[in-house]
Coordinates of C-alpha atoms and ligand atoms in Angstrom, one line a residue:
M1 CA -4.2 -8.2 -24.6
E2 CA -5.7 -9.6 -21.4
T3 CA -8.8 -9.2 -19.9
S4 CA -10.2 -9.5 -17.0
R5 CA -11.7 -12.1 -15.3
K6 CA -13.8 -12.2 -12.5
N7 CA -14.3 -15.5 -9.8
T8 CA -12.6 -17.9 -11.8
V9 CA -12.5 -19.7 -8.5
D10 CA -15.8 -21.3 -6.7
L11 CA -16.2 -19.2 -4.1
E12 CA -18.4 -22.1 -3.0
E13 CA -15.5 -24.2 -2.5
F14 CA -13.4 -21.5 -1.3
Y15 CA -16.2 -21.0 1.6
A16 CA -16.2 -25.1 2.0
Y17 CA -13.0 -25.1 2.3
I18 CA -12.8 -22.1 5.2
E19 CA -15.4 -24.3 7.4
H20 CA -13.2 -27.3 6.8
V21 CA -10.4 -25.9 8.5
R22 CA -12.9 -24.1 11.3
S23 CA -14.3 -27.6 12.4
Y24 CA -10.8 -29.1 12.7
N25 CA -9.5 -26.2 14.8
D26 CA -12.7 -26.5 16.6
A27 CA -12.6 -30.1 17.3
V28 CA -8.6 -29.8 17.9
F29 CA -9.3 -27.2 20.2
E30 CA -12.3 -28.0 21.9
A31 CA -10.6 -30.5 24.7
T32 CA -8.5 -28.0 26.1
A33 CA -11.2 -24.9 25.6
K34 CA -8.6 -22.9 23.9
T35 CA -9.2 -20.5 20.6
P36 CA -6.4 -21.0 18.2
K37 CA -4.3 -17.9 17.5
A38 CA -2.8 -16.4 14.4
Y39 CA -0.2 -13.8 14.0
A40 CA -0.2 -12.4 10.9
R41 CA 1.8 -9.6 9.9
H42 CA 1.6 -7.1 6.5
Y43 CA 4.5 -5.8 4.8
G44 CA 4.8 -3.3 2.3
C45 CA 2.7 -1.1 0.0
Q46 CA -1.2 0.0 0.6
Q47 CA -2.1 -3.1 -1.8
N48 CA -0.2 -5.7 0.1
V49 CA -1.7 -4.2 3.0
S50 CA -5.4 -4.8 1.8
D51 CA -4.6 -8.1 1.0
G52 CA -4.1 -8.6 4.3
E53 CA -7.0 -7.7 5.1
K54 CA -8.5 -10.1 2.9
I55 CA -6.3 -12.8 4.8
N56 CA -7.3 -11.7 8.0
G57 CA -10.7 -11.8 7.5
M58 CA -10.1 -15.9 5.7
L59 CA -8.3 -16.6 9.4
L60 CA -11.3 -14.6 11.6
H61 CA -13.8 -17.2 9.8
M62 CA -11.3 -19.6 9.8
G63 CA -11.9 -19.5 13.9
Y64 CA -8.5 -18.0 14.7
V65 CA -8.2 -15.1 16.6
L66 CA -5.6 -12.7 15.6
C67 CA -2.5 -12.5 18.6
E68 CA 0.6 -9.9 18.8
S69 CA 3.4 -12.3 19.4
P70 CA 4.5 -14.8 17.1
E71 CA 5.6 -16.7 20.3
D72 CA 1.8 -17.6 21.5
A73 CA 0.4 -18.2 18.2
D74 CA -0.6 -21.9 16.5
L75 CA -0.4 -20.1 12.8
V76 CA 2.4 -17.9 12.1
L77 CA 1.5 -15.5 8.5
Y78 CA 3.8 -13.4 7.1
N79 CA 2.7 -11.5 4.1
T80 CA 5.7 -10.1 2.2
C81 CA 6.8 -7.2 0.0
A82 CA 9.8 -7.9 -2.8
V83 CA 10.5 -3.9 -3.8
R84 CA 13.9 -3.8 -1.9
E85 CA 16.5 -6.0 -0.4
N86 CA 16.3 -5.5 2.9
A87 CA 12.5 -5.9 3.3
E88 CA 13.0 -9.3 2.2
D89 CA 16.3 -9.5 4.2
R90 CA 13.8 -8.9 7.3
I91 CA 11.2 -11.1 6.3
F92 CA 14.1 -14.3 6.1
G93 CA 15.1 -12.8 9.8
N94 CA 12.4 -13.1 11.3
V95 CA 11.7 -16.7 9.4
G96 CA 14.9 -17.9 11.0
A97 CA 13.3 -16.8 14.4
L98 CA 10.6 -18.9 14.1
K99 CA 12.9 -22.1 14.5
H100 CA 12.6 -22.0 17.8
A101 CA 9.2 -21.2 18.3
K102 CA 8.2 -24.0 16.2
S103 CA 10.2 -26.9 17.9
Q104 CA 8.4 -25.6 21.0
N105 CA 5.1 -26.2 19.4
P106 CA 5.3 -29.0 16.4
R107 CA 1.8 -27.7 16.1
M108 CA 2.4 -24.5 14.5
V109 CA 1.8 -23.6 10.7
V110 CA 3.9 -21.5 9.6
C111 CA 2.4 -20.0 6.5
L112 CA 5.0 -17.2 3.7
C113 CA 2.9 -15.4 0.8
G114 CA 2.8 -11.8 -0.8
C115 CA 5.3 -10.8 -3.6
M116 CA 8.6 -11.9 -2.1
V117 CA 7.5 -15.4 -2.7
Q118 CA 5.9 -15.2 -6.0
Q119 CA 9.7 -14.8 -7.4
E120 CA 11.1 -18.4 -8.2
H121 CA 15.0 -18.2 -6.7
I122 CA 13.0 -17.2 -3.2
V123 CA 11.2 -20.4 -3.3
E124 CA 13.6 -22.5 -3.8
K125 CA 15.9 -20.7 -1.0
I126 CA 12.6 -21.8 1.1
K127 CA 12.1 -25.2 0.3
K128 CA 16.0 -25.8 1.1
S129 CA 16.8 -23.7 3.7
Y130 CA 14.0 -23.4 5.5
P131 CA 11.8 -26.7 5.9
Y132 CA 9.8 -25.4 9.0
V133 CA 7.8 -23.2 6.3
D134 CA 4.5 -24.9 5.8
L135 CA 2.8 -22.9 3.5
L136 CA 4.0 -20.8 0.3
F137 CA 1.5 -18.8 -1.8
G138 CA 2.1 -16.1 -4.2
T139 CA -0.2 -12.8 -4.9
H140 CA -2.4 -15.5 -7.5
A141 CA -2.7 -17.9 -5.1
V142 CA -4.5 -15.7 -2.1
K143 CA -7.6 -17.6 -2.4
S144 CA -5.8 -21.2 -2.2
F145 CA -5.1 -20.3 1.2
P146 CA -8.0 -22.4 3.1
K147 CA -8.0 -25.1 0.9
M148 CA -3.4 -25.3 1.4
L149 CA -3.9 -24.8 4.8
Y150 CA -6.9 -27.6 5.1
S151 CA -4.3 -30.1 3.7
R152 CA -1.4 -29.5 6.0
L153 CA -3.9 -29.6 9.3
N154 CA -4.6 -33.3 7.7
G155 CA -1.2 -34.1 7.8
E156 CA -0.4 -33.7 3.8
S157 CA 3.1 -32.6 3.1
R158 CA 3.9 -28.8 3.0
Q159 CA 2.5 -26.7 0.2
F160 CA 3.6 -24.6 -2.2
D161 CA 1.4 -22.4 -5.1
I162 CA 3.3 -19.6 -6.8
T163 CA 0.6 -20.1 -9.9
E164 CA 1.0 -17.5 -12.6
L165 CA -2.1 -15.3 -12.8
K166 CA -4.2 -15.3 -16.0
G167 CA -5.3 -11.6 -15.5
E168 CA -7.8 -12.9 -12.7
I169 CA -10.3 -10.7 -10.3
I170 CA -12.4 -12.5 -7.6
E171 CA -14.8 -10.5 -5.3
G172 CA -16.7 -12.3 -2.7
L173 CA -13.5 -13.3 -0.2
P174 CA -14.4 -11.7 3.1
V175 CA -12.2 -8.5 4.8
F176 CA -11.2 -7.9 7.6
R177 CA -10.5 -3.6 8.3
D178 CA -8.3 -2.8 10.5
G179 CA -10.2 0.3 12.1
A180 CA -13.3 1.6 11.2
V181 CA -12.7 5.0 10.2
K182 CA -10.1 4.7 7.4
A183 CA -10.7 1.9 4.4
F184 CA -8.7 0.5 1.6
L185 CA -10.8 -0.4 -1.6
P186 CA -8.7 -1.6 -4.2
V187 CA -10.3 -0.7 -7.7
M188 CA -7.3 -1.9 -10.0
Y189 CA -4.1 -4.8 -9.3
G190 CA -1.2 -5.6 -11.1
C191 CA 0.7 -3.4 -13.5
D192 CA 2.1 -3.0 -16.9
N193 CA 4.5 -0.6 -16.8
F194 CA 7.8 -1.9 -16.5
C195 CA 9.8 0.5 -14.8
T196 CA 13.3 -0.7 -15.2
Y197 CA 14.6 -0.6 -11.2
C198 CA 10.7 -2.3 -10.3
V199 CA 9.8 -6.2 -9.6
V200 CA 6.0 -5.6 -8.8
P201 CA 5.1 -6.1 -12.6
L202 CA 7.0 -9.6 -12.3
V203 CA 5.5 -10.3 -9.0
R204 CA 1.7 -9.0 -9.1
G205 CA 1.0 -9.8 -13.1
R206 CA -0.8 -7.8 -15.7
E207 CA -3.3 -4.7 -15.3
R208 CA -6.3 -5.3 -14.5
S209 CA -9.5 -3.7 -13.3
R210 CA -12.4 -3.6 -10.6
D211 CA -15.6 -3.8 -12.4
P212 CA -17.0 0.1 -11.3
A213 CA -20.2 -1.3 -10.4
D214 CA -18.3 -4.1 -7.8
I215 CA -16.0 -0.9 -6.5
L216 CA -19.5 1.5 -6.2
N217 CA -21.2 -1.1 -3.9
E218 CA -18.0 -1.5 -1.6
A219 CA -17.6 2.2 -1.5
K220 CA -21.4 2.4 -0.6
A221 CA -20.6 0.1 2.0
L222 CA -18.3 1.4 3.7
V223 CA -20.2 4.5 3.8
D224 CA -23.1 3.0 4.9
N225 CA -20.8 1.4 8.0
G226 CA -19.2 5.0 8.8
Y227 CA -15.7 4.6 7.2
K228 CA -14.9 8.3 6.4
D229 CA -12.1 8.3 4.6
I230 CA -11.7 5.8 1.8
T231 CA -8.1 5.2 -0.3
L232 CA -8.5 3.4 -3.6
L233 CA -5.9 1.8 -4.6
G234 CA -4.1 0.5 -7.6
Q235 CA -0.2 0.4 -8.8
N236 CA -1.4 2.9 -11.3
V237 CA -4.8 4.3 -10.8
N238 CA -4.9 6.8 -13.8
S239 CA -4.9 3.8 -15.8
Y240 CA -8.1 2.5 -14.4
G241 CA -10.8 0.8 -16.9
K242 CA -8.6 0.6 -20.1
N243 CA -9.4 -3.4 -20.0
L244 CA -12.9 -3.2 -19.0
P245 CA -15.6 -5.0 -21.6
E246 CA -17.2 -0.9 -21.0
P247 CA -14.0 1.0 -20.8
I248 CA -14.1 3.7 -18.1
N249 CA -11.8 6.1 -17.2
F250 CA -10.4 7.0 -13.7
S251 CA -11.5 10.6 -13.4
S252 CA -15.1 9.1 -14.2
L253 CA -15.1 6.2 -11.5
L254 CA -13.6 9.2 -9.1
K255 CA -16.9 11.1 -10.1
K256 CA -19.2 8.6 -9.3
I257 CA -17.8 7.6 -6.0
A258 CA -17.9 11.3 -5.3
G259 CA -21.8 11.0 -6.1
I260 CA -22.0 8.5 -2.9
D261 CA -24.3 10.3 0.2
G262 CA -22.5 10.9 2.7
D263 CA -19.8 12.8 5.1
F264 CA -16.6 10.8 3.7
R265 CA -13.4 11.8 1.9
I266 CA -11.6 10.1 -1.3
R267 CA -8.3 9.7 -1.4
F268 CA -6.1 7.6 -4.7
M269 CA -2.8 6.0 -4.8
T270 CA -1.0 5.4 -7.2
S271 CA -1.1 7.9 -9.6
H272 CA 1.7 7.4 -12.4
P273 CA 2.7 10.8 -13.7
K274 CA 2.9 9.7 -17.5
D275 CA -1.1 8.9 -17.2
C276 CA -1.9 11.5 -14.4
T277 CA -4.7 13.8 -17.0
R278 CA -5.8 17.4 -17.0
E279 CA -9.4 15.9 -16.4
L280 CA -8.4 13.9 -13.1
I281 CA -6.9 17.7 -12.1
D282 CA -10.0 19.1 -12.7
T283 CA -11.9 16.7 -11.0
I284 CA -10.3 17.0 -7.7
A285 CA -10.6 20.5 -8.2
A286 CA -14.5 19.8 -8.7
Y287 CA -15.7 17.5 -5.8
D288 CA -15.4 18.5 -2.1
K289 CA -15.0 14.9 -0.7
I290 CA -11.9 14.1 -2.7
C291 CA -8.9 15.0 -0.8
K292 CA -6.3 18.2 -2.3
H293 CA -3.1 15.8 -2.5
I294 CA -2.2 13.7 -5.0
H295 CA 1.2 11.5 -4.6
L296 CA 2.8 11.4 -7.5
P297 CA 6.1 9.9 -7.7
V298 CA 8.7 11.3 -9.6
Q299 CA 11.8 9.0 -9.1
S300 CA 14.5 12.0 -10.1
G301 CA 14.5 14.7 -11.8
S302 CA 16.9 14.2 -14.1
D303 CA 15.7 13.4 -17.8
R304 CA 18.6 10.6 -18.5
I305 CA 17.7 8.8 -15.6
L306 CA 13.7 9.5 -16.4
A307 CA 14.5 7.8 -19.6
A308 CA 16.8 4.9 -17.7
M309 CA 14.0 4.1 -15.8
N310 CA 11.2 3.5 -18.2
R311 CA 9.5 6.3 -17.1
R312 CA 7.9 7.9 -20.3
Y313 CA 7.4 11.6 -19.3
T314 CA 10.2 13.9 -19.0
R315 CA 10.8 16.7 -16.3
A316 CA 9.3 19.4 -18.1
D317 CA 6.2 17.1 -18.4
Y318 CA 5.8 16.5 -14.5
L319 CA 6.8 20.6 -13.7
A320 CA 4.0 21.6 -15.9
L321 CA 1.5 19.0 -14.7
I322 CA 2.3 19.9 -10.8
D323 CA 2.0 24.0 -12.5
Y324 CA -1.4 23.1 -14.1
A325 CA -2.6 21.6 -10.5
K326 CA -1.2 24.5 -8.6
E327 CA -3.0 26.8 -10.8
K328 CA -6.7 24.8 -10.3
I329 CA -6.2 24.1 -7.0
P330 CA -4.1 26.7 -4.8
E331 CA -4.0 24.9 -1.6
I332 CA -3.0 21.3 -3.2
S333 CA -0.5 19.3 -2.0
F334 CA 2.1 16.6 -3.1
T335 CA 3.9 13.7 -1.9
S336 CA 5.9 11.5 -4.0
D337 CA 9.0 8.4 -3.8
I338 CA 12.3 9.2 -4.9
I339 CA 14.9 6.4 -5.4
V340 CA 18.6 7.8 -5.1
G341 CA 21.4 5.8 -6.3
F342 CA 19.7 4.5 -9.4
P343 CA 22.7 2.7 -12.1
G344 CA 24.3 5.3 -13.9
E345 CA 23.1 8.3 -11.8
T346 CA 25.4 11.1 -11.0
D347 CA 26.1 14.1 -9.1
E348 CA 24.5 16.3 -12.2
D349 CA 21.5 14.0 -12.2
F350 CA 20.9 14.0 -8.8
E351 CA 21.2 17.8 -8.7
D352 CA 18.3 17.8 -11.2
T353 CA 16.4 16.2 -8.3
L354 CA 17.5 18.2 -6.0
S355 CA 16.1 21.3 -8.1
L356 CA 12.9 19.4 -9.0
V357 CA 11.9 18.7 -5.1
C358 CA 12.9 22.7 -4.7
K359 CA 10.4 23.4 -7.3
V360 CA 7.6 21.1 -6.2
R361 CA 7.8 21.8 -2.4
Y362 CA 6.6 18.4 -1.4
L363 CA 4.8 18.2 2.1
S364 CA 6.7 15.4 2.4
L365 CA 8.9 12.4 0.4
F366 CA 9.3 9.0 0.6
T367 CA 12.8 8.4 -0.1
F368 CA 14.4 4.9 -1.3
L369 CA 18.3 4.0 -1.7
Y370 CA 18.1 1.9 -5.2
S371 CA 17.8 -1.3 -4.6
K372 CA 18.6 -4.2 -7.6
R373 CA 16.3 -6.3 -7.9
V374 CA 16.5 -9.9 -9.4
G375 CA 14.9 -10.1 -13.3
T376 CA 14.3 -6.4 -14.1
K377 CA 16.1 -4.5 -16.7
A378 CA 17.8 -2.3 -14.5
A379 CA 19.9 -5.2 -13.1
E380 CA 21.7 -5.5 -16.3
M381 CA 22.9 -2.1 -15.9
D382 CA 26.1 -0.5 -15.2
D383 CA 26.3 0.8 -11.4
N384 CA 29.3 3.4 -10.9
A385 CA 28.1 5.3 -7.8
T386 CA 30.0 3.7 -4.7
S387 CA 27.6 3.2 -1.4
E388 CA 29.3 6.1 0.1
E389 CA 28.1 8.5 -3.2
K390 CA 25.2 7.6 -2.8
S391 CA 24.7 7.6 0.9
R392 CA 25.8 11.4 0.8
R393 CA 23.2 11.8 -1.8
F394 CA 20.3 10.3 0.2
Q395 CA 21.1 12.1 3.3
K396 CA 21.4 15.4 1.4
L397 CA 18.3 14.9 -0.3
L398 CA 16.2 13.9 2.8
D399 CA 18.4 17.7 4.7
L400 CA 16.6 19.6 1.6
Q401 CA 13.1 18.0 2.5
Q402 CA 13.5 18.2 6.0
E403 CA 13.9 22.3 5.4
I404 CA 11.0 22.5 3.0
G405 CA 8.6 19.8 4.9
S406 CA 8.7 21.8 8.0
A407 CA 8.4 25.5 6.4
K408 CA 5.5 23.7 4.9
Y409 CA 4.4 22.7 8.7
A410 CA 5.0 26.0 10.3
E411 CA 2.8 27.4 7.4
L412 CA -0.1 25.9 8.7
I413 CA 0.1 28.2 12.1
G414 CA -2.9 29.8 12.4
K415 CA -4.9 28.0 10.4
N416 CA -8.3 26.1 10.4
I417 CA -8.3 22.7 9.0
R418 CA -10.5 19.9 8.5
V419 CA -9.1 17.0 10.2
L420 CA -10.7 13.5 10.5
A421 CA -10.6 12.7 14.3
E422 CA -9.0 9.1 14.4
G423 CA -8.2 8.0 17.5
T424 CA -6.0 9.2 20.9
G425 CA -2.8 11.4 20.5
K426 CA 0.6 10.9 21.7
T427 CA 1.2 14.7 22.6
G428 CA -0.5 14.3 26.2
D429 CA -4.0 12.8 27.5
E430 CA -6.1 15.4 26.4
Y431 CA -4.9 15.1 22.8
L432 CA -6.8 13.2 19.3
T433 CA -5.2 12.5 16.1
G434 CA -6.1 12.5 13.0
R435 CA -5.3 13.8 9.3
S436 CA -5.3 16.5 7.4
E437 CA -7.0 16.2 3.6
A438 CA -3.1 16.7 2.7
G439 CA -2.2 13.8 5.4
V440 CA -0.5 15.9 7.5
I441 CA -0.9 14.3 11.3
V442 CA -2.5 16.6 13.5
D443 CA -2.4 15.9 17.4
F444 CA -5.2 18.3 18.3
I445 CA -6.8 18.8 22.0
G446 CA -10.8 17.9 21.8
P447 CA -13.1 15.5 23.4
K448 CA -13.0 11.9 22.8
E449 CA -16.5 11.1 21.1
K450 CA -15.0 13.2 18.5
I451 CA -13.3 10.3 17.1
G452 CA -14.8 9.0 13.7
E453 CA -15.6 12.7 13.0
F454 CA -14.8 15.5 11.1
V455 CA -13.4 18.5 13.0
N456 CA -12.1 21.7 11.9
V457 CA -9.0 22.4 13.9
S458 CA -7.0 25.7 14.7
I459 CA -3.1 24.5 14.0
T460 CA -0.9 26.4 16.8
G461 CA 2.3 24.6 16.5
A462 CA 4.4 22.6 14.0
L463 CA 6.8 19.8 15.3
N464 CA 8.7 17.5 12.7
W465 CA 6.4 14.9 12.3
A466 CA 3.4 16.4 12.9
V467 CA 1.5 19.3 13.5
L468 CA -0.5 20.8 17.0
G469 CA -3.9 22.3 17.7
E470 CA -7.8 22.6 19.2
I471 CA -10.6 22.1 17.9
N472 CA -12.2 25.4 17.1
N473 CA -16.1 25.8 15.9
E474 CA -15.4 27.9 12.9
S475 CA -15.2 27.1 9.5
R476 CA -12.6 26.4 8.1
D477 CA -9.6 27.6 5.9
K478 CA -9.2 26.8 2.5
Ligands
5AD501 N1 14.4 0.2 -5.4 C1 14.6 1.3 -4.9 N2 13.2 1.5 -4.5 C2 12.1 1.2 -5.3 N3 10.8 1.5 -5.2 C3 10.3 0.3 -6.9 N4 11.5 -0.3 -7.0 C4 12.7 -0.1 -6.0 C5 13.5 -0.1 -6.2 N5 14.4 -1.5 -7.1 C6 10.5 2.4 -4.8 C7 9.7 3.5 -6.1 C8 8.0 3.5 -5.8 C9 8.2 3.1 -4.6 C10 7.2 2.3 -3.8 O1 9.3 1.7 -4.3 O2 10.3 4.7 -5.5 O3 7.5 3.9 -6.2
SF4_502 FE1 7.0 -0.6 -10.3 FE2 6.7 1.8 -12.3 FE3 4.3 -0.5 -12.1 FE4 5.2 1.8 -9.9 S1 4.4 1.9 -12.0 S2 4.9 -0.6 -9.6 S3 7.4 1.8 -10.0 S4 6.6 -0.6 -12.6

């Protein structure tokens, strides 16, 4: 088993390259009295968005300002996702559209990074068909970005780095977080589960956990800096700590973070049901700071399909866990991921998924049509259902969840719930917006000075994407 290895990169060298790029930009842009602009987009899961916050941190340190249009940019960067084919198609479309922009501004540097480019067949395609891509680095090479950029700016050839990872964790990279209220905090990287449909273990490497002291220090700094909503991130947070020199489990980590003084709340994702313990549920129940919400991807309600997916739990195991959580924490809410049209899924299997959804009554669902991924086991499996059948099932699931979700939103009317005011709302000028502990979007009437604070909101109405309400000073309902 691989162990975590911290800071195998030379941070001094890393920051030296950041300075080199900055000096280069100063020299080139001084004459024009302009500031170099970077257009960066980060796609996919929270983990990738969190990597994006590090990349943005590097860009700002290197003297770039972030801009909103690729046409205006001196550097364009797409941090990609590989989980489904349509995400990859979209990136190829975006990159294709840069050909013209780059011909107008030959100094523009085009960078591709993230999960998609950690795959060899994609790298080959880009090398061959997209000659105007300057830099390409995989998930394991984020730390090489300044060095690669500096080389390219100095006229060296196109730079590619998709080296395999040796169980590395890098502390001390700069981070530029979007917003000042909510923060992502990675606790572990990679995945060892090899669900048969999933490309993540192939592009993000083996599971490795950050040192609890590093996590705790970062969490304290976030709270000190006024962040009020911290989401702990990992592909499978419930296996946190297994390979550390002093093993610690996720519940213990949560308790330590919940022990930090201050008014903030903690979320986490993603929980794999096979590793979600009763102890974790007891921990959620015991600490006010931990949101009473679990994102617990079930993927399918059919035992046959769960086995073919290598999920290593049964429908009964999953439902028993849900029942335990509901009994311990009556107000708890669940969200989930479901894949429709996995190879070999029959109407009967799909009916099992529908009946499970009815039993759990999720607050919301992320539903996906199965997408074949190169290098995964499922890509070799026979797939007999037609795309019409899959689409029909998909729509049926959406309709069912719409019904359940709307009913659950309507149940909130008349309740008084705690909301973190995050910004101005869409519903009207006097509205603010925020989320409840369960993650429900709440648009509510309240003064702008409350942004960044927790407020109690009386819920007065329900839409299909949010609930509506107004600030109220009474204590909240459970
Ligand atoms: N096809 C469709 N959905 C997928 N997911 C992961 N891989 C695939 C795939 N090949 C979904 C799973 C996972 C979520 C992040 O993406 O539901 O939980
Ligand atoms: Fe993919 Fe399964 Fe790992 Fe989640 S747990 S990242 S679905 S292999």
